[in-house]
Amino acid sequence: GQQVMQIPQYQHVQEGEDFTTYCNSSTTLSNIQWYKQRPGGHPVFLIQLVKSGEVKKQKRLTFQFGEAKKNSSLHITATQTTDVGTYFCAGERAGGTSYGKLTFGQGTILTVHP
Amino acid sequence: NAGVTQTPKFQVLKTGQSMTLQCAQDMNHEYMSWYRQDPGMGLRLIHYSVGAGITDQGEVPNGYNVSRSTTEDFPLRLLSAAPSQTSVYFCASSYLQASGSRHEQFFGPGTRLTVL
């Protein structure tokens, strides 16, 4: 079945440092979504990428979708303590009759030290 | 709009007991799904539904049943609880695009289940 691997599992940074998490799929994706989950909370949608090579920005967050649509990354510039949480990617397999099933990566837990 | 609601928030069961986790959404979303979240394993899909009367299995369906009699409700039933089902359960809903791809998922607050 489809697998989505996400690295690193943990990342500790000092406030102001940059942070990147990477997502790799075993199959070509039709789209990829990113979610953030604060400690004790539920996942909250950040963005969806659809096009090959797509790059989208949300303030200090930059999202990329690979040319082959099998990998993606989330980069945070100058982290703040409010960035603390777990970041998940979720990929939807291209083709077939998956009815929009999403496969989540394991998540990257980000800790920011003030 | 309340969004996606889940009850209960916390539950402790004994091995062998059965129970139903409730999920409801008021956004008229066609697609609803149940995930379990365990440390280091992300969110794993249990069951999902693309509309009332239609359900299908996800990645880890064993030990769970679902039904979708209305657009709003999507309950998850644990038939005979086992310690391996100790987890945090999230319900989510979303629109389906005409292509079959999904829009963003809206998650409920979760149910923390412990099976002794």
GROMACS .gro file of C-alpha atoms in nm:
model
  230
    1GLY     CA    1   0.000   0.000   0.000
    2GLN     CA    2   0.090   0.364  -0.016
    3GLN     CA    3   0.346   0.484   0.237
    4VAL     CA    4   0.430   0.838   0.334
    5MET     CA    5   0.753   0.885   0.527
    6GLN     CA    6   0.825   1.205   0.714
    7ILE     CA    7   1.156   1.315   0.863
    8PRO     CA    8   1.281   1.410   1.109
    9GLN     CA    9   1.060   1.266   1.381
   10TYR     CA   10   1.179   1.529   1.629
   11GLN     CA   11   1.340   1.871   1.590
   12HIS     CA   12   1.456   2.098   1.868
   13VAL     CA   13   1.551   2.453   1.771
   14GLN     CA   14   1.635   2.780   1.939
   15GLU     CA   15   1.388   3.057   1.878
   16GLY     CA   16   1.491   3.239   1.562
   17GLU     CA   17   1.643   2.935   1.392
   18ASP     CA   18   1.495   2.785   1.078
   19PHE     CA   19   1.316   2.451   1.061
   20THR     CA   20   1.242   2.209   0.777
   21THR     CA   21   1.043   1.886   0.764
   22TYR     CA   22   1.044   1.653   0.466
   23CYS     CA   23   0.780   1.419   0.332
   24ASN     CA   24   0.836   1.134   0.085
   25SER     CA   25   0.574   0.913  -0.074
   26SER     CA   26   0.621   0.565  -0.218
   27THR     CA   27   0.371   0.652  -0.493
   28THR     CA   28   0.295   0.954  -0.708
   29LEU     CA   29   0.052   1.189  -0.541
   30SER     CA   30  -0.233   1.389  -0.687
   31ASN     CA   31  -0.198   1.641  -0.407
   32ILE     CA   32  -0.045   1.683  -0.065
   33GLN     CA   33  -0.179   1.858   0.240
   34TRP     CA   34  -0.003   1.988   0.550
   35TYR     CA   35  -0.148   2.004   0.899
   36LYS     CA   36  -0.034   2.141   1.233
   37GLN     CA   37  -0.132   1.993   1.567
   38ARG     CA   38  -0.065   2.187   1.884
   39PRO     CA   39   0.010   1.984   2.198
   40GLY     CA   40  -0.316   1.835   2.327
   41GLY     CA   41  -0.508   1.962   2.026
   42HIS     CA   42  -0.637   1.835   1.697
   43PRO     CA   43  -0.481   1.865   1.349
   44VAL     CA   44  -0.553   2.191   1.171
   45PHE     CA   45  -0.521   2.232   0.796
   46LEU     CA   46  -0.240   2.458   0.674
   47ILE     CA   47  -0.227   2.421   0.297
   48GLN     CA   48  -0.280   2.198  -0.005
   49LEU     CA   49  -0.036   2.165  -0.297
   50VAL     CA   50  -0.155   2.025  -0.627
   51LYS     CA   51   0.084   2.118  -0.908
   52SER     CA   52   0.423   1.966  -0.983
   53GLY     CA   53   0.698   2.195  -0.850
   54GLU     CA   54   0.448   2.417  -0.672
   55VAL     CA   55   0.574   2.656  -0.403
   56LYS     CA   56   0.341   2.836  -0.167
   57LYS     CA   57   0.415   3.076   0.117
   58GLN     CA   58   0.224   3.168   0.428
   59LYS     CA   59   0.414   3.438   0.613
   60ARG     CA   60   0.720   3.255   0.754
   61LEU     CA   61   0.611   2.914   0.619
   62THR     CA   62   0.717   2.791   0.274
   63PHE     CA   63   0.569   2.476   0.125
   64GLN     CA   64   0.709   2.292  -0.176
   65PHE     CA   65   0.578   2.004  -0.387
   66GLY     CA   66   0.839   1.807  -0.581
   67GLU     CA   67   0.858   1.792  -0.958
   68ALA     CA   68   0.775   1.421  -0.954
   69LYS     CA   69   0.490   1.480  -0.707
   70LYS     CA   70   0.636   1.224  -0.467
   71ASN     CA   71   0.790   1.455  -0.210
   72SER     CA   72   0.719   1.775  -0.028
   73SER     CA   73   0.872   2.000   0.234
   74LEU     CA   74   0.769   2.260   0.488
   75HIS     CA   75   1.021   2.527   0.586
   76ILE     CA   76   0.971   2.772   0.870
   77THR     CA   77   1.195   3.078   0.877
   78ALA     CA   78   1.295   3.228   1.212
   79THR     CA   79   1.090   3.002   1.435
   80GLN     CA   80   0.883   3.142   1.719
   81THR     CA   81   0.750   2.972   2.030
   82THR     CA   82   0.405   2.978   1.871
   83ASP     CA   83   0.536   2.736   1.605
   84VAL     CA   84   0.558   2.454   1.862
   85GLY     CA   85   0.359   2.146   1.766
   86THR     CA   86   0.353   1.845   1.535
   87TYR     CA   87   0.353   1.900   1.161
   88PHE     CA   88   0.198   1.635   0.941
   89CYS     CA   89   0.196   1.586   0.569
   90ALA     CA   90  -0.087   1.388   0.411
   91GLY     CA   91  -0.080   1.262   0.056
   92GLU     CA   92  -0.358   1.157  -0.176
   93ARG     CA   93  -0.259   0.886  -0.421
   94ALA     CA   94  -0.283   0.973  -0.789
   95GLY     CA   95  -0.517   0.765  -1.007
   96GLY     CA   96  -0.725   0.466  -0.906
   97THR     CA   97  -1.045   0.482  -0.707
   98SER     CA   98  -0.907   0.601  -0.377
   99TYR     CA   99  -1.203   0.836  -0.320
  100GLY     CA  100  -0.968   1.098  -0.185
  101LYS     CA  101  -0.813   0.881   0.085
  102LEU     CA  102  -0.526   1.057   0.256
  103THR     CA  103  -0.221   0.880   0.395
  104PHE     CA  104  -0.052   1.071   0.674
  105GLY     CA  105   0.316   1.083   0.749
  106GLN     CA  106   0.432   1.009   1.103
  107GLY     CA  107   0.470   1.378   1.180
  108THR     CA  108   0.759   1.597   1.296
  109ILE     CA  109   0.743   1.721   1.653
  110LEU     CA  110   0.889   2.071   1.673
  111THR     CA  111   1.014   2.215   2.000
  112VAL     CA  112   1.124   2.577   2.012
  113HIS     CA  113   1.344   2.694   2.299
  114PRO     CA  114   1.310   3.064   2.386
  115ASN     CA  115  -2.145   2.640   1.306
  116ALA     CA  116  -2.012   2.393   1.560
  117GLY     CA  117  -1.790   2.225   1.299
  118VAL     CA  118  -1.700   1.867   1.389
  119THR     CA  119  -1.801   1.749   1.734
  120GLN     CA  120  -1.700   1.430   1.911
  121THR     CA  121  -1.823   1.264   2.227
  122PRO     CA  122  -1.705   1.156   2.473
  123LYS     CA  123  -1.376   1.343   2.524
  124PHE     CA  124  -1.237   1.074   2.750
  125GLN     CA  125  -1.332   0.709   2.804
  126VAL     CA  126  -1.194   0.419   3.001
  127LEU     CA  127  -1.308   0.070   2.907
  128LYS     CA  128  -1.235  -0.278   3.029
  129THR     CA  129  -1.119  -0.543   2.787
  130GLY     CA  130  -1.417  -0.694   2.608
  131GLN     CA  131  -1.653  -0.403   2.657
  132SER     CA  132  -1.815  -0.238   2.360
  133MET     CA  133  -1.889   0.128   2.300
  134THR     CA  134  -1.967   0.385   2.035
  135LEU     CA  135  -1.770   0.701   1.969
  136GLN     CA  136  -1.996   0.973   1.835
  137CYS     CA  137  -1.906   1.216   1.557
  138ALA     CA  138  -2.123   1.484   1.401
  139GLN     CA  139  -2.063   1.769   1.158
  140ASP     CA  140  -2.288   2.058   1.057
  141MET     CA  141  -2.104   2.166   0.741
  142ASN     CA  142  -2.290   1.931   0.502
  143HIS     CA  143  -1.965   1.758   0.410
  144GLU     CA  144  -1.992   1.443   0.202
  145TYR     CA  145  -1.670   1.287   0.325
  146MET     CA  146  -1.619   1.173   0.682
  147SER     CA  147  -1.344   0.961   0.829
  148TRP     CA  148  -1.211   0.815   1.150
  149TYR     CA  149  -0.842   0.812   1.244
  150ARG     CA  150  -0.650   0.682   1.537
  151GLN     CA  151  -0.335   0.855   1.656
  152ASP     CA  152  -0.061   0.667   1.836
  153PRO     CA  153   0.283   0.806   1.931
  154GLY     CA  154   0.528   0.797   1.642
  155MET     CA  155   0.272   0.659   1.397
  156GLY     CA  156   0.090   0.964   1.275
  157LEU     CA  157  -0.278   0.940   1.192
  158ARG     CA  158  -0.400   0.609   1.059
  159LEU     CA  159  -0.729   0.580   0.874
  160ILE     CA  160  -0.977   0.336   1.029
  161HIS     CA  161  -1.293   0.378   0.819
  162TYR     CA  162  -1.431   0.643   0.591
  163SER     CA  163  -1.751   0.740   0.413
  164VAL     CA  164  -1.809   0.933   0.091
  165GLY     CA  165  -2.176   0.991   0.164
  166ALA     CA  166  -2.479   0.864   0.352
  167GLY     CA  167  -2.515   0.489   0.316
  168ILE     CA  168  -2.159   0.441   0.185
  169THR     CA  169  -1.868   0.330   0.401
  170ASP     CA  170  -1.535   0.164   0.335
  171GLN     CA  171  -1.234   0.035   0.523
  172GLY     CA  172  -0.917   0.229   0.575
  173GLU     CA  173  -0.574   0.117   0.682
  174VAL     CA  174  -0.660  -0.032   1.025
  175PRO     CA  175  -1.029  -0.137   1.027
  176ASN     CA  176  -1.013  -0.453   1.237
  177GLY     CA  177  -1.215  -0.435   1.558
  178TYR     CA  178  -1.418  -0.132   1.445
  179ASN     CA  179  -1.752  -0.085   1.270
  180VAL     CA  180  -1.909   0.224   1.121
  181SER     CA  181  -2.236   0.328   0.963
  182ARG     CA  182  -2.350   0.645   0.790
  183SER     CA  183  -2.727   0.678   0.800
  184THR     CA  184  -2.722   1.058   0.770
  185THR     CA  185  -2.486   1.314   0.621
  186GLU     CA  186  -2.424   1.463   0.965
  187ASP     CA  187  -2.338   1.160   1.177
  188PHE     CA  188  -2.064   0.900   1.154
  189PRO     CA  189  -2.037   0.686   1.469
  190LEU     CA  190  -1.750   0.446   1.532
  191ARG     CA  191  -1.826   0.126   1.719
  192LEU     CA  192  -1.572  -0.078   1.910
  193LEU     CA  193  -1.710  -0.431   1.916
  194SER     CA  194  -1.495  -0.585   2.190
  195ALA     CA  195  -1.236  -0.345   2.325
  196ALA     CA  196  -0.874  -0.457   2.351
  197PRO     CA  197  -0.573  -0.282   2.512
  198SER     CA  198  -0.428  -0.236   2.161
  199GLN     CA  199  -0.716   0.002   2.091
  200THR     CA  200  -0.593   0.247   2.352
  201SER     CA  201  -0.542   0.558   2.145
  202VAL     CA  202  -0.667   0.903   2.057
  203TYR     CA  203  -0.947   0.890   1.800
  204PHE     CA  204  -1.017   1.176   1.562
  205CYS     CA  205  -1.314   1.220   1.336
  206ALA     CA  206  -1.275   1.444   1.032
  207SER     CA  207  -1.493   1.573   0.751
  208SER     CA  208  -1.436   1.746   0.420
  209TYR     CA  209  -1.587   1.835   0.085
  210LEU     CA  210  -1.521   1.614  -0.212
  211GLN     CA  211  -1.421   1.793  -0.528
  212ALA     CA  212  -1.576   1.692  -0.859
  213SER     CA  213  -1.249   1.513  -0.944
  214GLY     CA  214  -1.284   1.297  -0.633
  215SER     CA  215  -0.998   1.474  -0.456
  216ARG     CA  216  -1.055   1.615  -0.115
  217HIS     CA  217  -1.052   1.963   0.021
  218GLU     CA  218  -0.905   2.037   0.360
  219GLN     CA  219  -1.018   1.814   0.641
  220PHE     CA  220  -1.179   1.957   0.951
  221PHE     CA  221  -1.097   1.753   1.259
  222GLY     CA  222  -1.297   1.711   1.575
  223PRO     CA  223  -1.136   1.761   1.918
  224GLY     CA  224  -1.071   1.389   1.963
  225THR     CA  225  -1.163   1.112   2.206
  226ARG     CA  226  -0.894   0.975   2.436
  227LEU     CA  227  -0.968   0.608   2.492
  228THR     CA  228  -0.797   0.382   2.742
  229VAL     CA  229  -0.866   0.009   2.745
  230LEU     CA  230  -0.758  -0.173   3.060
   0.00000   0.00000   0.00000
